[in-house]
mmCIF file of N, CA, C and O in Angstrom:
data_model
loop_
_atom_site.group_PDB
_atom_site.id
_atom_site.type_symbol
_atom_site.label_atom_id
_atom_site.label_comp_id
_atom_site.label_asym_id
_atom_site.label_seq_id
_atom_site.Cartn_x
_atom_site.Cartn_y
_atom_site.Cartn_z
ATOM 1 N N MET Z 1 -11.118 3.968 -21.123
ATOM 2 C CA MET Z 1 -10.383 3.428 -21.606
ATOM 3 C C MET Z 1 -10.613 2.187 -23.158
ATOM 4 O O MET Z 1 -9.555 1.832 -23.738
ATOM 5 N N HIS Z 2 -11.653 1.932 -22.991
ATOM 6 C CA HIS Z 2 -12.410 1.085 -24.616
ATOM 7 C C HIS Z 2 -12.458 2.049 -26.031
ATOM 8 O O HIS Z 2 -12.028 1.790 -26.948
ATOM 9 N N GLU Z 3 -12.079 3.442 -25.642
ATOM 10 C CA GLU Z 3 -12.640 4.512 -26.828
ATOM 11 C C GLU Z 3 -10.722 4.156 -27.060
ATOM 12 O O GLU Z 3 -10.625 4.759 -27.968
ATOM 13 N N GLN Z 4 -9.848 4.219 -26.425
ATOM 14 C CA GLN Z 4 -8.083 4.349 -26.730
ATOM 15 C C GLN Z 4 -7.749 2.801 -27.070
ATOM 16 O O GLN Z 4 -6.796 2.220 -27.128
ATOM 17 N N ARG Z 5 -8.761 1.417 -26.747
ATOM 18 C CA ARG Z 5 -8.412 0.184 -27.224
ATOM 19 C C ARG Z 5 -7.415 0.170 -25.705
ATOM 20 O O ARG Z 5 -6.678 -0.396 -26.329
ATOM 21 N N ALA Z 6 -7.817 0.264 -24.842
ATOM 22 C CA ALA Z 6 -6.665 0.085 -23.708
ATOM 23 C C ALA Z 6 -7.251 -1.043 -22.913
ATOM 24 O O ALA Z 6 -8.155 -1.062 -22.643
ATOM 25 N N ASP Z 7 -6.222 -1.760 -22.715
ATOM 26 C CA ASP Z 7 -6.423 -2.873 -21.708
ATOM 27 C C ASP Z 7 -6.512 -2.702 -20.086
ATOM 28 O O ASP Z 7 -7.301 -3.213 -19.179
ATOM 29 N N ALA Z 8 -5.882 -1.626 -19.541
ATOM 30 C CA ALA Z 8 -6.031 -0.813 -18.129
ATOM 31 C C ALA Z 8 -5.328 0.641 -18.690
ATOM 32 O O ALA Z 8 -4.942 0.876 -19.203
ATOM 33 N N LEU Z 9 -6.015 1.165 -17.074
ATOM 34 C CA LEU Z 9 -5.639 2.877 -16.901
ATOM 35 C C LEU Z 9 -4.871 2.091 -15.464
ATOM 36 O O LEU Z 9 -4.525 1.433 -14.269
ATOM 37 N N GLN Z 10 -2.765 2.615 -15.355
ATOM 38 C CA GLN Z 10 -2.079 2.773 -14.290
ATOM 39 C C GLN Z 10 -2.441 4.209 -13.845
ATOM 40 O O GLN Z 10 -1.996 4.867 -14.154
ATOM 41 N N LEU Z 11 -2.171 3.785 -12.521
ATOM 42 C CA LEU Z 11 -1.904 5.067 -11.842
ATOM 43 C C LEU Z 11 -0.942 4.805 -10.616
ATOM 44 O O LEU Z 11 -0.837 3.873 -9.683
ATOM 45 N N THR Z 12 0.237 5.482 -10.908
ATOM 46 C CA THR Z 12 1.341 5.433 -10.078
ATOM 47 C C THR Z 12 2.037 6.189 -9.361
ATOM 48 O O THR Z 12 2.327 7.449 -10.291
ATOM 49 N N VAL Z 13 2.417 6.746 -8.270
ATOM 50 C CA VAL Z 13 2.629 7.698 -7.553
ATOM 51 C C VAL Z 13 4.781 7.924 -8.734
ATOM 52 O O VAL Z 13 5.505 7.183 -9.138
ATOM 53 N N GLY Z 14 4.565 9.425 -8.663
ATOM 54 C CA GLY Z 14 5.844 9.602 -9.545
ATOM 55 C C GLY Z 14 5.974 9.352 -10.698
ATOM 56 O O GLY Z 14 6.730 9.762 -11.894
ATOM 57 N N GLN Z 15 4.395 9.094 -11.093
ATOM 58 C CA GLN Z 15 4.444 8.669 -12.755
ATOM 59 C C GLN Z 15 2.992 9.406 -13.365
ATOM 60 O O GLN Z 15 2.268 9.642 -12.684
ATOM 61 N N PRO Z 16 2.944 9.884 -14.687
ATOM 62 C CA PRO Z 16 1.519 10.324 -14.476
ATOM 63 C C PRO Z 16 0.822 9.059 -15.012
ATOM 64 O O PRO Z 16 1.285 8.062 -15.240
ATOM 65 N N ALA Z 17 -0.420 9.048 -15.168
ATOM 66 C CA ALA Z 17 -1.467 8.267 -15.255
ATOM 67 C C ALA Z 17 -1.073 8.225 -16.978
ATOM 68 O O ALA Z 17 -1.104 8.594 -17.188
ATOM 69 N N ALA Z 18 -1.560 6.751 -16.957
ATOM 70 C CA ALA Z 18 -0.894 6.238 -18.212
ATOM 71 C C ALA Z 18 -1.812 4.794 -18.385
ATOM 72 O O ALA Z 18 -2.435 3.844 -17.500
ATOM 73 N N LEU Z 19 -2.214 5.182 -20.145
ATOM 74 C CA LEU Z 19 -3.273 3.977 -20.354
ATOM 75 C C LEU Z 19 -2.553 2.721 -21.406
ATOM 76 O O LEU Z 19 -1.318 2.949 -21.401
ATOM 77 N N VAL Z 20 -2.668 1.068 -20.621
ATOM 78 C CA VAL Z 20 -1.497 0.284 -20.997
ATOM 79 C C VAL Z 20 -2.695 -0.455 -22.005
ATOM 80 O O VAL Z 20 -3.580 -0.816 -22.133
ATOM 81 N N ALA Z 21 -2.029 -0.954 -23.089
ATOM 82 C CA ALA Z 21 -2.500 -1.209 -24.704
ATOM 83 C C ALA Z 21 -1.344 -2.041 -25.831
ATOM 84 O O ALA Z 21 0.280 -1.789 -25.941
ATOM 85 N N ASN Z 22 -1.527 -3.056 -25.994
ATOM 86 C CA ASN Z 22 -0.591 -3.969 -26.467
ATOM 87 C C ASN Z 22 0.114 -4.099 -26.082
ATOM 88 O O ASN Z 22 2.013 -4.334 -26.868
ATOM 89 N N GLY Z 23 0.542 -4.000 -24.231
ATOM 90 C CA GLY Z 23 2.074 -4.773 -23.730
ATOM 91 C C GLY Z 23 2.746 -3.026 -23.828
ATOM 92 O O GLY Z 23 3.672 -3.531 -22.680
ATOM 93 N N GLY Z 24 2.287 -2.133 -24.236
ATOM 94 C CA GLY Z 24 3.014 -0.661 -23.574
ATOM 95 C C GLY Z 24 2.346 0.073 -23.050
ATOM 96 O O GLY Z 24 1.404 -0.266 -22.658
ATOM 97 N N THR Z 25 2.934 1.221 -22.577
ATOM 98 C CA THR Z 25 2.305 2.259 -21.959
ATOM 99 C C THR Z 25 2.308 3.904 -22.758
ATOM 100 O O THR Z 25 2.810 3.597 -22.969
ATOM 101 N N ARG Z 26 1.136 4.484 -22.509
ATOM 102 C CA ARG Z 26 1.525 5.580 -22.807
ATOM 103 C C ARG Z 26 0.830 6.560 -22.211
ATOM 104 O O ARG Z 26 -0.111 6.488 -21.299
ATOM 105 N N ALA Z 27 1.112 7.564 -21.260
ATOM 106 C CA ALA Z 27 0.769 8.776 -20.815
ATOM 107 C C ALA Z 27 0.070 9.292 -21.243
ATOM 108 O O ALA Z 27 0.082 9.731 -22.280
ATOM 109 N N ILE Z 28 -1.429 9.606 -20.233
ATOM 110 C CA ILE Z 28 -2.625 10.595 -20.494
ATOM 111 C C ILE Z 28 -2.418 11.895 -19.882
ATOM 112 O O ILE Z 28 -3.852 12.525 -20.273
ATOM 113 N N THR Z 29 -1.597 11.815 -18.931
ATOM 114 C CA THR Z 29 -1.234 13.250 -18.356
ATOM 115 C C THR Z 29 -0.232 14.106 -18.507
ATOM 116 O O THR Z 29 0.783 13.143 -18.629
ATOM 117 N N ARG Z 30 0.182 14.777 -18.008
ATOM 118 C CA ARG Z 30 2.125 15.763 -18.349
ATOM 119 C C ARG Z 30 2.055 15.663 -16.848
ATOM 120 O O ARG Z 30 3.220 15.015 -17.156
ATOM 121 N N ASP Z 31 1.820 15.759 -16.097
ATOM 122 C CA ASP Z 31 2.297 15.711 -14.542
ATOM 123 C C ASP Z 31 2.221 14.556 -14.066
ATOM 124 O O ASP Z 31 1.050 13.661 -13.434
ATOM 125 N N PRO Z 32 3.281 14.263 -13.366
ATOM 126 C CA PRO Z 32 3.549 12.887 -12.612
ATOM 127 C C PRO Z 32 2.367 12.661 -11.217
ATOM 128 O O PRO Z 32 2.153 13.663 -10.620
ATOM 129 N N LEU Z 33 1.456 11.853 -10.748
ATOM 130 C CA LEU Z 33 0.901 11.912 -10.119
ATOM 131 C C LEU Z 33 1.377 11.148 -8.060
ATOM 132 O O LEU Z 33 2.491 11.340 -8.478
ATOM 133 N N ASN Z 34 0.861 11.456 -7.374
ATOM 134 C CA ASN Z 34 1.511 12.036 -5.994
ATOM 135 C C ASN Z 34 0.176 11.004 -5.087
ATOM 136 O O ASN Z 34 -0.695 10.806 -5.689
ATOM 137 N N ASP Z 35 0.498 10.601 -4.420
ATOM 138 C CA ASP Z 35 0.022 9.749 -3.363
ATOM 139 C C ASP Z 35 -1.386 10.370 -2.585
ATOM 140 O O ASP Z 35 -2.479 9.466 -3.071
ATOM 141 N N GLY Z 36 -1.388 11.363 -2.491
ATOM 142 C CA GLY Z 36 -2.522 12.303 -2.563
ATOM 143 C C GLY Z 36 -3.842 11.817 -3.323
ATOM 144 O O GLY Z 36 -4.571 11.818 -3.040
ATOM 145 N N GLN Z 37 -3.000 12.574 -4.964
ATOM 146 C CA GLN Z 37 -4.245 12.596 -5.869
ATOM 147 C C GLN Z 37 -4.746 11.190 -5.878
ATOM 148 O O GLN Z 37 -5.788 11.267 -5.972
ATOM 149 N N ILE Z 38 -4.085 9.913 -5.720
ATOM 150 C CA ILE Z 38 -4.174 8.746 -6.168
ATOM 151 C C ILE Z 38 -5.516 8.410 -5.011
ATOM 152 O O ILE Z 38 -6.527 7.870 -5.756
ATOM 153 N N LEU Z 39 -4.868 8.696 -3.892
ATOM 154 C CA LEU Z 39 -5.844 7.631 -2.821
ATOM 155 C C LEU Z 39 -7.112 8.612 -2.697
ATOM 156 O O LEU Z 39 -8.320 7.915 -2.458
ATOM 157 N N GLY Z 40 -6.814 9.978 -3.230
ATOM 158 C CA GLY Z 40 -8.435 11.007 -3.654
ATOM 159 C C GLY Z 40 -9.126 9.937 -4.146
ATOM 160 O O GLY Z 40 -10.419 10.080 -3.847
ATOM 161 N N LEU Z 41 -8.340 10.278 -5.041
ATOM 162 C CA LEU Z 41 -9.339 9.257 -6.384
ATOM 163 C C LEU Z 41 -10.116 8.043 -6.060
ATOM 164 O O LEU Z 41 -11.898 7.899 -6.278
ATOM 165 N N LEU Z 42 -9.256 7.302 -5.729
ATOM 166 C CA LEU Z 42 -9.837 6.082 -5.354
ATOM 167 C C LEU Z 42 -10.291 5.324 -4.078
ATOM 168 O O LEU Z 42 -11.712 5.186 -4.232
ATOM 169 N N ARG Z 43 -10.648 6.642 -3.318
ATOM 170 C CA ARG Z 43 -11.702 6.798 -1.876
ATOM 171 C C ARG Z 43 -12.670 7.109 -2.830
ATOM 172 O O ARG Z 43 -13.901 6.801 -2.326
ATOM 173 N N GLU Z 44 -12.538 8.383 -3.839
ATOM 174 C CA GLU Z 44 -14.315 8.638 -4.020
ATOM 175 C C GLU Z 44 -15.165 7.590 -4.799
ATOM 176 O O GLU Z 44 -16.275 7.432 -4.789
ATOM 177 N N ILE Z 45 -14.348 6.920 -5.131
ATOM 178 C CA ILE Z 45 -14.901 5.782 -5.928
ATOM 179 C C ILE Z 45 -15.594 4.212 -6.094
ATOM 180 O O ILE Z 45 -15.670 3.463 -5.504
ATOM 181 N N ALA Z 46 -14.352 3.988 -4.052
ATOM 182 C CA ALA Z 46 -14.310 2.881 -3.661
ATOM 183 C C ALA Z 46 -15.807 2.522 -2.536
ATOM 184 O O ALA Z 46 -15.565 0.909 -2.607
ATOM 185 N N GLY Z 47 -16.378 3.459 -2.574
ATOM 186 C CA GLY Z 47 -17.951 2.549 -1.775
ATOM 187 C C GLY Z 47 -17.206 2.245 -0.348
ATOM 188 O O GLY Z 47 -16.652 2.984 0.376
ATOM 189 N N GLU Z 48 -17.636 1.406 -0.250
ATOM 190 C CA GLU Z 48 -17.747 0.285 1.105
ATOM 191 C C GLU Z 48 -15.787 0.082 1.229
ATOM 192 O O GLU Z 48 -15.271 -0.182 2.572
ATOM 193 N N ALA Z 49 -15.753 0.205 0.096
ATOM 194 C CA ALA Z 49 -14.134 -0.146 0.128
ATOM 195 C C ALA Z 49 -13.410 1.146 0.629
ATOM 196 O O ALA Z 49 -11.914 0.960 1.285
ATOM 197 N N ALA Z 50 -13.396 2.661 0.926
ATOM 198 C CA ALA Z 50 -12.803 3.120 0.991
ATOM 199 C C ALA Z 50 -11.868 3.529 2.546
ATOM 200 O O ALA Z 50 -10.991 3.645 1.929
ATOM 201 N N GLY Z 51 -12.425 2.940 3.492
ATOM 202 C CA GLY Z 51 -11.674 2.633 4.273
ATOM 203 C C GLY Z 51 -10.180 2.253 4.971
ATOM 204 O O GLY Z 51 -9.670 2.370 5.204
ATOM 205 N N ARG Z 52 -10.569 0.788 3.526
ATOM 206 C CA ARG Z 52 -9.265 -0.077 3.257
ATOM 207 C C ARG Z 52 -8.635 1.034 1.966
ATOM 208 O O ARG Z 52 -6.572 0.122 1.837
ATOM 209 N N VAL Z 53 -8.482 1.765 0.856
ATOM 210 C CA VAL Z 53 -7.841 2.166 0.497
ATOM 211 C C VAL Z 53 -6.619 3.240 1.441
ATOM 212 O O VAL Z 53 -6.740 4.146 2.039
ATOM 213 N N GLY Z 54 -5.517 2.305 0.804
ATOM 214 C CA GLY Z 54 -4.503 3.242 1.672
ATOM 215 C C GLY Z 54 -3.487 3.113 2.706
ATOM 216 O O GLY Z 54 -2.829 3.358 3.563
ATOM 217 N N SER Z 55 -4.819 1.812 2.915
ATOM 218 C CA SER Z 55 -3.733 1.098 4.165
ATOM 219 C C SER Z 55 -3.013 -0.281 3.479
ATOM 220 O O SER Z 55 -2.264 0.283 2.192
ATOM 221 N N ALA Z 56 -1.865 -0.737 4.660
ATOM 222 C CA ALA Z 56 -0.746 -1.218 4.454
ATOM 223 C C ALA Z 56 -1.172 -2.864 3.564
ATOM 224 O O ALA Z 56 -0.073 -3.368 2.958
ATOM 225 N N THR Z 57 -2.250 -2.702 3.157
ATOM 226 C CA THR Z 57 -2.977 -4.248 2.578
ATOM 227 C C THR Z 57 -3.476 -3.903 1.042
ATOM 228 O O THR Z 57 -3.841 -2.935 0.710
ATOM 229 N N PRO Z 58 -2.954 -4.864 0.345
ATOM 230 C CA PRO Z 58 -4.082 -5.015 -1.090
ATOM 231 C C PRO Z 58 -5.087 -4.388 -1.214
ATOM 232 O O PRO Z 58 -5.877 -5.459 0.010
ATOM 233 N N VAL Z 59 -5.804 -3.733 -1.618
ATOM 234 C CA VAL Z 59 -7.475 -3.840 -1.837
ATOM 235 C C VAL Z 59 -7.537 -3.731 -2.942
ATOM 236 O O VAL Z 59 -7.043 -3.010 -4.164
ATOM 237 N N ALA Z 60 -9.018 -4.736 -3.575
ATOM 238 C CA ALA Z 60 -9.546 -4.585 -4.882
ATOM 239 C C ALA Z 60 -11.083 -4.293 -4.495
ATOM 240 O O ALA Z 60 -11.613 -5.044 -3.769
ATOM 241 N N PHE Z 61 -11.418 -3.584 -5.539
ATOM 242 C CA PHE Z 61 -12.944 -3.348 -5.004
ATOM 243 C C PHE Z 61 -13.713 -3.472 -6.941
ATOM 244 O O PHE Z 61 -12.691 -2.814 -8.158
ATOM 245 N N GLY Z 62 -15.051 -3.202 -6.702
ATOM 246 C CA GLY Z 62 -15.142 -3.289 -8.247
ATOM 247 C C GLY Z 62 -16.202 -1.724 -8.375
ATOM 248 O O GLY Z 62 -16.460 -0.716 -7.251
ATOM 249 N N TYR Z 63 -16.466 -0.851 -9.563
ATOM 250 C CA TYR Z 63 -17.085 0.489 -9.801
ATOM 251 C C TYR Z 63 -17.749 0.366 -10.942
ATOM 252 O O TYR Z 63 -16.910 0.090 -12.372
ATOM 253 N N HIS Z 64 -19.218 1.268 -10.813
ATOM 254 C CA HIS Z 64 -20.235 0.682 -11.848
ATOM 255 C C HIS Z 64 -19.179 1.514 -11.941
ATOM 256 O O HIS Z 64 -19.984 2.885 -11.992
ATOM 257 N N ALA Z 65 -19.240 2.280 -13.560
ATOM 258 C CA ALA Z 65 -18.771 3.183 -14.365
ATOM 259 C C ALA Z 65 -19.976 3.576 -15.001
ATOM 260 O O ALA Z 65 -20.857 2.498 -15.601
ATOM 261 N N PRO Z 66 -20.676 4.852 -16.088
ATOM 262 C CA PRO Z 66 -21.342 5.131 -16.664
ATOM 263 C C PRO Z 66 -21.678 4.186 -18.029
ATOM 264 O O PRO Z 66 -22.435 3.837 -18.473
ATOM 265 N N SER Z 67 -20.416 3.929 -18.184
ATOM 266 C CA SER Z 67 -20.356 2.546 -19.188
ATOM 267 C C SER Z 67 -19.623 1.049 -19.420
ATOM 268 O O SER Z 67 -19.903 0.721 -20.329
ATOM 269 N N GLY Z 68 -20.050 0.341 -17.851
ATOM 270 C CA GLY Z 68 -19.211 -0.340 -17.136
ATOM 271 C C GLY Z 68 -18.653 -0.745 -16.098
ATOM 272 O O GLY Z 68 -18.114 0.773 -15.600
ATOM 273 N N GLU Z 69 -18.502 -1.597 -16.218
ATOM 274 C CA GLU Z 69 -17.632 -2.076 -14.471
ATOM 275 C C GLU Z 69 -16.235 -2.087 -14.528
ATOM 276 O O GLU Z 69 -15.788 -2.009 -15.967
ATOM 277 N N VAL Z 70 -15.615 -1.793 -14.196
ATOM 278 C CA VAL Z 70 -14.249 -1.327 -13.265
ATOM 279 C C VAL Z 70 -13.603 -1.788 -12.782
ATOM 280 O O VAL Z 70 -14.332 -2.158 -11.307
ATOM 281 N N ARG Z 71 -12.837 -2.616 -12.988
ATOM 282 C CA ARG Z 71 -12.518 -4.038 -11.509
ATOM 283 C C ARG Z 71 -10.670 -2.820 -11.477
ATOM 284 O O ARG Z 71 -10.263 -2.478 -12.094
ATOM 285 N N VAL Z 72 -10.537 -2.433 -10.054
ATOM 286 C CA VAL Z 72 -9.280 -1.673 -9.716
ATOM 287 C C VAL Z 72 -8.651 -2.243 -8.503
ATOM 288 O O VAL Z 72 -9.477 -3.378 -7.446
ATOM 289 N N GLU Z 73 -7.371 -2.166 -8.690
ATOM 290 C CA GLU Z 73 -6.988 -3.311 -7.779
ATOM 291 C C GLU Z 73 -5.495 -2.225 -7.258
ATOM 292 O O GLU Z 73 -4.972 -1.833 -8.132
ATOM 293 N N VAL Z 74 -5.600 -1.963 -5.953
ATOM 294 C CA VAL Z 74 -4.541 -0.929 -5.360
ATOM 295 C C VAL Z 74 -3.761 -1.692 -4.293
ATOM 296 O O VAL Z 74 -4.164 -2.841 -4.035
ATOM 297 N N THR Z 75 -2.232 -1.559 -4.737
ATOM 298 C CA THR Z 75 -1.193 -2.346 -3.895
ATOM 299 C C THR Z 75 -0.185 -0.685 -3.321
ATOM 300 O O THR Z 75 -0.067 -0.397 -3.812
ATOM 301 N N PRO Z 76 -0.222 -1.083 -1.823
ATOM 302 C CA PRO Z 76 0.557 0.216 -1.528
ATOM 303 C C PRO Z 76 2.222 -0.094 -2.005
ATOM 304 O O PRO Z 76 2.429 -1.377 -2.275
ATOM 305 N N GLY Z 77 2.868 0.953 -1.392
ATOM 306 C CA GLY Z 77 3.963 0.526 -1.992
ATOM 307 C C GLY Z 77 5.395 1.312 -1.455
ATOM 308 O O GLY Z 77 4.530 2.180 -0.953
ATOM 309 N N PRO Z 78 6.405 1.212 -1.282
ATOM 310 C CA PRO Z 78 7.637 2.240 -0.042
ATOM 311 C C PRO Z 78 7.474 3.854 -1.032
ATOM 312 O O PRO Z 78 7.191 4.576 0.017
ATOM 313 N N GLU Z 79 6.688 3.829 -2.035
ATOM 314 C CA GLU Z 79 6.596 5.331 -2.860
ATOM 315 C C GLU Z 79 5.130 6.014 -2.665
ATOM 316 O O GLU Z 79 4.473 6.840 -2.477
ATOM 317 N N GLY Z 80 4.328 4.759 -1.956
ATOM 318 C CA GLY Z 80 2.885 5.082 -2.774
ATOM 319 C C GLY Z 80 2.220 3.827 -3.026
ATOM 320 O O GLY Z 80 2.361 2.995 -3.545
ATOM 321 N N ALA Z 81 1.228 4.683 -3.255
ATOM 322 C CA ALA Z 81 0.111 3.610 -3.976
ATOM 323 C C ALA Z 81 0.220 2.954 -5.240
ATOM 324 O O ALA Z 81 0.535 4.538 -5.735
ATOM 325 N N ARG Z 82 -0.081 2.163 -5.703
ATOM 326 C CA ARG Z 82 -0.391 2.035 -7.235
ATOM 327 C C ARG Z 82 -1.842 1.295 -7.920
ATOM 328 O O ARG Z 82 -2.553 0.625 -6.875
ATOM 329 N N ALA Z 83 -2.052 1.671 -8.778
ATOM 330 C CA ALA Z 83 -3.571 0.605 -8.925
ATOM 331 C C ALA Z 83 -3.958 0.867 -10.557
ATOM 332 O O ALA Z 83 -3.321 1.356 -10.959
ATOM 333 N N VAL Z 84 -4.431 -0.341 -10.721
ATOM 334 C CA VAL Z 84 -4.464 -0.492 -11.774
ATOM 335 C C VAL Z 84 -5.847 -1.058 -12.002
ATOM 336 O O VAL Z 84 -7.097 -1.711 -11.186
ATOM 337 N N LEU Z 85 -6.541 -0.073 -12.891
ATOM 338 C CA LEU Z 85 -8.341 -0.172 -13.304
ATOM 339 C C LEU Z 85 -8.046 -0.801 -14.805
ATOM 340 O O LEU Z 85 -7.542 -0.732 -15.423
ATOM 341 N N ARG Z 86 -9.451 -2.017 -15.084
ATOM 342 C CA ARG Z 86 -9.361 -2.437 -15.665
ATOM 343 C C ARG Z 86 -10.982 -2.840 -16.022
ATOM 344 O O ARG Z 86 -11.486 -3.075 -15.434
ATOM 345 N N ALA Z 87 -11.380 -2.295 -17.072
ATOM 346 C CA ALA Z 87 -12.656 -2.999 -17.897
ATOM 347 C C ALA Z 87 -13.371 -4.056 -17.839
ATOM 348 O O ALA Z 87 -12.677 -5.161 -17.978
ATOM 349 N N THR Z 88 -14.257 -4.619 -17.712
ATOM 350 C CA THR Z 88 -15.062 -5.623 -16.632
ATOM 351 C C THR Z 88 -16.515 -5.812 -17.503
ATOM 352 O O THR Z 88 -17.191 -5.098 -18.099
ATOM 353 N N GLY Z 89 -16.493 -6.896 -17.806
ATOM 354 C CA GLY Z 89 -18.292 -7.177 -17.637
ATOM 355 C C GLY Z 89 -18.113 -7.565 -19.614
ATOM 356 O O GLY Z 89 -17.532 -6.938 -19.850
ATOM 357 N N ALA Z 90 -19.814 -6.625 -19.955
ATOM 358 C CA ALA Z 90 -20.347 -6.800 -21.152
ATOM 359 C C ALA Z 90 -19.242 -5.313 -21.782
ATOM 360 O O ALA Z 90 -19.229 -5.589 -23.091
ATOM 361 N N ALA Z 91 -18.902 -4.130 -21.008
ATOM 362 C CA ALA Z 91 -18.382 -3.725 -21.614
ATOM 363 C C ALA Z 91 -17.075 -3.678 -22.158
ATOM 364 O O ALA Z 91 -16.396 -3.562 -23.543
ATOM 365 N N ALA Z 92 -15.786 -4.767 -21.614
ATOM 366 C CA ALA Z 92 -14.947 -5.797 -21.776
ATOM 367 C C ALA Z 92 -14.906 -6.787 -23.120
ATOM 368 O O ALA Z 92 -13.943 -6.610 -23.891
ATOM 369 N N SER Z 93 -15.707 -7.359 -23.600
ATOM 370 C CA SER Z 93 -16.304 -8.281 -24.031
ATOM 371 C C SER Z 93 -16.899 -7.370 -25.180
ATOM 372 O O SER Z 93 -16.985 -7.716 -26.678
ATOM 373 N N THR Z 94 -17.529 -6.238 -25.338
ATOM 374 C CA THR Z 94 -18.304 -5.810 -26.517
ATOM 375 C C THR Z 94 -17.579 -4.667 -26.978
ATOM 376 O O THR Z 94 -17.984 -4.262 -28.379
ATOM 377 N N GLY Z 95 -16.774 -4.143 -26.739
ATOM 378 C CA GLY Z 95 -15.551 -2.991 -26.712
ATOM 379 C C GLY Z 95 -16.154 -2.157 -26.439
ATOM 380 O O GLY Z 95 -16.524 -0.374 -27.022
ATOM 381 N N ALA Z 96 -17.427 -1.677 -26.161
ATOM 382 C CA ALA Z 96 -18.565 -0.612 -25.612
ATOM 383 C C ALA Z 96 -17.390 0.324 -24.747
ATOM 384 O O ALA Z 96 -16.674 -0.348 -23.904
ATOM 385 N N PRO Z 97 -17.537 1.914 -24.870
ATOM 386 C CA PRO Z 97 -16.759 2.315 -23.831
ATOM 387 C C PRO Z 97 -16.803 2.068 -22.438
ATOM 388 O O PRO Z 97 -17.621 1.877 -21.928
ATOM 389 N N ALA Z 98 -15.922 2.107 -21.854
ATOM 390 C CA ALA Z 98 -15.848 1.739 -20.845
ATOM 391 C C ALA Z 98 -14.839 3.476 -19.995
ATOM 392 O O ALA Z 98 -13.598 3.375 -20.252
ATOM 393 N N ALA Z 99 -15.859 4.103 -18.808
ATOM 394 C CA ALA Z 99 -14.786 5.150 -18.243
ATOM 395 C C ALA Z 99 -13.591 4.727 -17.504
ATOM 396 O O ALA Z 99 -14.886 3.786 -16.430
ATOM 397 N N ALA Z 100 -12.721 5.260 -17.071
ATOM 398 C CA ALA Z 100 -11.818 5.181 -15.796
ATOM 399 C C ALA Z 100 -12.218 6.553 -15.474
ATOM 400 O O ALA Z 100 -12.936 7.236 -15.631
ATOM 401 N N PRO Z 101 -12.693 6.303 -13.975
ATOM 402 C CA PRO Z 101 -12.688 7.481 -13.196
ATOM 403 C C PRO Z 101 -11.903 8.742 -13.532
ATOM 404 O O PRO Z 101 -10.270 8.682 -13.851
#
């Protein structure tokens, strides 16, 4: 995210993965994501919160990426899960690269 100077990464069912920067979004995958892809990725990085990912209630958790902490917020919806990943901590404030999963 930081290498691209993005504020967040959005994962939404029926949409390509997208970086959010300066109030706009830019697709970073060609194909739209499905619910299984998003939930599989999130469960893989969720640690103790994995059992709550995909439930009917919103879930938030932290992920320790190689380049810094990432805050993950998952919101269920009628079409499937939507996730927003944001770099936090030192990587976010120093401009050091923060990898999204």
